[in-house]
Structure formats: C-alpha cells, structure tokens
Amino acid sequence: MHIGILQTGHMAEAVRHDTGDYNDMFVRLLAPYGLSFTTWDVEASDMPADPEAAEGWLITGSRHGAYEDHPWIAPLEALVRRIVAARRPLIGICFGHQIVAQALGGTVERFAGGWSVGPTAYDREDGTQVVLTAWHRDQVTTPPAAARTIASNDFCAHAAFLIGDTTLTWQPHPEYGSDALAALIAHRGASVEPERLAKAQERLAEVTDRRRIGAEMAAFFRATRSKATDVA
C-alpha cells in the first residue's frame, strides 16, 4: 500500500543526521508493515495534484501553528477536505491532528495551560490507556462536528479522534523515540516551562506504546483501503 506523507515541518537541522527527518521517523515506524511511501514537502508548498496520488495519506507534525498565516496552510486544508471526500485513508499526527480538525470545522488554539512534553498517558474510549510522547503547546479545543474523541487526559481533552471510518488523528507522537525527544529538548526546549522540560528529561528512557500505535496505524490504513475497495 502506497502512503503519501504530507510533511509540514522538519526536525532540527543539527540532529537530522542522527534522528532522521519527520518523514524518516514515520517510515521507520510503518515500513515493517509492508507500506511504501512518497513524501511531499508541504511546508515548501509542494502539494500532490489530487487525493488519488496515494492510496492513503499521513500528515506530520510541525513547529508551525495550524492557525498561522502561511501560504501553504489553506491549500493543505483544501487537500484534507478532498481526501476526506474521496474516502482515502487519512492519519494526522500532532500538527496533522490539528490541521485536520481546523480544515473540517474544528478549532485549534494556543493552550492556556502551557506545554505537554515527554511520555504522557492517555485514556482511550475502550477503557485502556496508552503512553506516547507529547510535544505540543497548541490543542484542538473544539473538534469537528463529525469527530468522535477516542483518547484524552486531564490536560488534553481531544488527544485523538475518528471521523467516520477513514480519518484518524493523534495529538502525541508515536513516531518519536527517545532520540527524537532528547533532540527536541536540546534544540527546541527553550520555550517550554523549565519544570516540564526537566520532567521530560527524567523520563527519556521510559518505554512508550509507540510500536503498538504504529501497528494500529498500519492496520487502519489497510482496513480503510479494503472498505474503499469494497464500496468501489
């Protein structure tokens, strides 16, 4: 299955040779499941021609806010709406989670409670809990009307949601290993509250559920494609 990665930002250049870029992290997470990938550098206004350019789509994280005035934001929102209308599988992570919400009528804001960083527990609607690495100050404060929130905690009310059976989003980062978190702390941690940054550093070695969520993402892509094929 061919996945189009819509890359909306880049890892800090100083550590990219060690950690890889955002698209590389997703490839490492998902390639074991037999998926192939093409990356579009959306931040540089490199957009696919249409939703049919890939069988499924993944939107990465970014240092930008979904509500900021960049020339590529509106075209990306339009593409999101076209992908959803075409019923192509779509997964959004962090900024991807936020831009999907905004494109479909939700609200994204700079959260008054500050940053969430490091391994973080999320309660799922099925009663289970997962731990994933957070790195965000913005949040989806109002999800789209069609969205169903499927994970949350006291700090982030809408940490993951589903729209129908073709769109899945997560606020935290299943693609981040401890190396990526350490790099972010070192190179982009200056704006994070010092006590939260210190707690994240203390938990660098903590094992998260990133592999489990990666497997679920791959299964979501395949199941959604199968449903689309059945309908066609």
Coordinates of C-alpha atoms in Angstrom, one line a residue, residues 21-159:
D21 CA 13.6 14.0 9.5
Y22 CA 9.9 13.7 10.4
N23 CA 9.1 11.6 7.3
D24 CA 12.0 9.2 8.0
M25 CA 10.6 8.6 11.5
F26 CA 7.2 7.5 10.1
V27 CA 8.9 5.3 7.5
R28 CA 10.8 3.5 10.2
L29 CA 7.7 3.1 12.3
L30 CA 5.4 1.9 9.5
A31 CA 7.6 0.3 6.8
P32 CA 7.7 -3.1 8.7
Y33 CA 4.1 -3.5 7.8
G34 CA 4.7 -3.6 4.0
L35 CA 3.8 0.0 3.3
S36 CA 5.7 2.2 0.7
F37 CA 6.0 6.0 0.9
T38 CA 6.3 9.2 -1.1
T39 CA 6.9 12.5 0.7
W40 CA 5.6 15.9 -0.4
D41 CA 7.3 18.8 1.4
V42 CA 4.1 20.7 2.1
E43 CA 6.0 23.4 4.1
A44 CA 7.7 24.3 0.8
S45 CA 4.3 24.4 -0.9
D46 CA 4.9 21.0 -2.6
M47 CA 1.4 19.6 -2.9
P48 CA 0.1 16.4 -4.6
A49 CA -2.1 17.0 -7.6
D50 CA -5.1 15.1 -6.0
P51 CA -6.0 12.6 -3.4
E52 CA -5.5 9.7 -5.9
A53 CA -1.7 10.3 -5.9
A54 CA -1.5 7.9 -3.0
E55 CA -3.7 5.1 -1.5
G56 CA -3.5 6.7 2.0
W57 CA -2.3 9.9 3.5
L58 CA -0.3 10.9 6.6
I59 CA 0.2 14.5 7.8
T60 CA 3.2 15.1 10.1
G61 CA 4.0 17.4 12.9
S62 CA 5.3 20.9 12.5
R63 CA 6.8 23.8 14.5
H64 CA 4.1 26.0 13.0
G65 CA 0.6 26.6 14.3
A66 CA -2.4 25.5 12.2
Y67 CA -3.9 29.0 12.6
E68 CA -0.8 30.8 11.4
D69 CA -0.7 32.7 8.1
H70 CA 1.5 30.6 5.8
P71 CA 0.8 30.3 2.1
W72 CA 0.6 26.5 2.3
I73 CA -2.0 26.3 5.1
A74 CA -5.1 27.0 3.0
P75 CA -4.1 24.6 0.2
L76 CA -3.4 21.9 2.7
E77 CA -6.8 22.4 4.3
A78 CA -8.4 22.1 0.9
L79 CA -6.5 18.9 0.2
V80 CA -7.6 17.5 3.6
R81 CA -11.2 18.1 2.6
R82 CA -10.7 16.5 -0.8
I83 CA -9.0 13.4 0.8
V84 CA -11.9 13.0 3.2
A85 CA -14.5 13.4 0.5
A86 CA -12.7 10.9 -1.6
R87 CA -12.7 8.5 1.4
R88 CA -8.9 7.9 1.2
P89 CA -7.4 6.8 4.5
L90 CA -6.0 9.8 6.3
I91 CA -4.0 9.9 9.5
G92 CA -2.9 13.2 11.2
I93 CA -0.2 13.4 13.9
C94 CA 0.3 16.5 16.2
F95 CA 0.1 19.4 13.7
G96 CA -1.6 16.9 11.4
H97 CA -4.2 16.2 14.0
Q98 CA -4.8 20.0 14.4
I99 CA -4.9 20.9 10.7
V100 CA -7.4 18.1 10.0
A101 CA -9.6 19.4 12.8
Q102 CA -9.3 23.0 11.5
A103 CA -10.0 22.0 7.9
L104 CA -13.2 20.3 8.9
G105 CA -14.6 23.0 11.1
G106 CA -12.9 22.5 14.4
T107 CA -10.9 25.0 16.5
V108 CA -7.2 24.9 17.3
E109 CA -5.7 27.3 19.9
R110 CA -2.6 28.1 21.9
F111 CA -3.5 26.3 25.1
A112 CA -3.5 28.4 28.2
G113 CA -2.2 25.5 30.3
G114 CA 1.1 25.6 28.5
W115 CA 3.2 22.7 27.1
S116 CA 2.8 19.0 27.2
V117 CA 6.2 17.3 26.8
G118 CA 7.6 13.8 27.2
P119 CA 5.9 10.4 27.8
T120 CA 2.3 11.1 28.6
A121 CA -0.6 8.7 29.5
Y122 CA -3.9 8.9 27.5
D123 CA -7.2 7.2 28.4
R124 CA -8.9 5.6 25.5
E125 CA -12.6 5.2 25.0
D126 CA -12.3 1.4 25.3
G127 CA -11.1 1.8 28.8
T128 CA -7.4 1.1 28.1
Q129 CA -4.5 3.5 28.4
V130 CA -1.5 4.2 26.2
V131 CA 1.7 6.2 26.8
L132 CA 3.0 8.3 23.9
T133 CA 5.5 11.1 23.6
A134 CA 3.9 14.6 23.7
W135 CA 5.4 17.8 22.3
H136 CA 2.8 20.5 21.9
R137 CA 1.5 23.8 23.2
D138 CA -1.4 24.0 20.7
Q139 CA -4.5 21.9 21.1
V140 CA -7.8 21.1 19.3
T141 CA -10.2 22.8 21.7
T142 CA -13.3 22.1 19.6
P143 CA -13.2 19.0 17.3
P144 CA -15.2 18.9 14.0
A145 CA -18.9 18.1 14.4
A146 CA -18.4 14.7 12.8
A147 CA -15.4 13.7 15.0
R148 CA -15.6 11.2 17.9
T149 CA -12.9 11.7 20.5
I150 CA -11.3 8.4 21.3
A151 CA -8.5 9.4 23.6
S152 CA -8.0 12.1 26.2
N153 CA -6.5 13.1 29.5
D154 CA -6.9 15.9 32.0
F155 CA -4.6 18.2 30.1
C156 CA -5.7 17.4 26.5
A157 CA -9.4 16.8 26.1
H158 CA -9.2 15.7 22.5
A159 CA -6.0 13.8 22.1

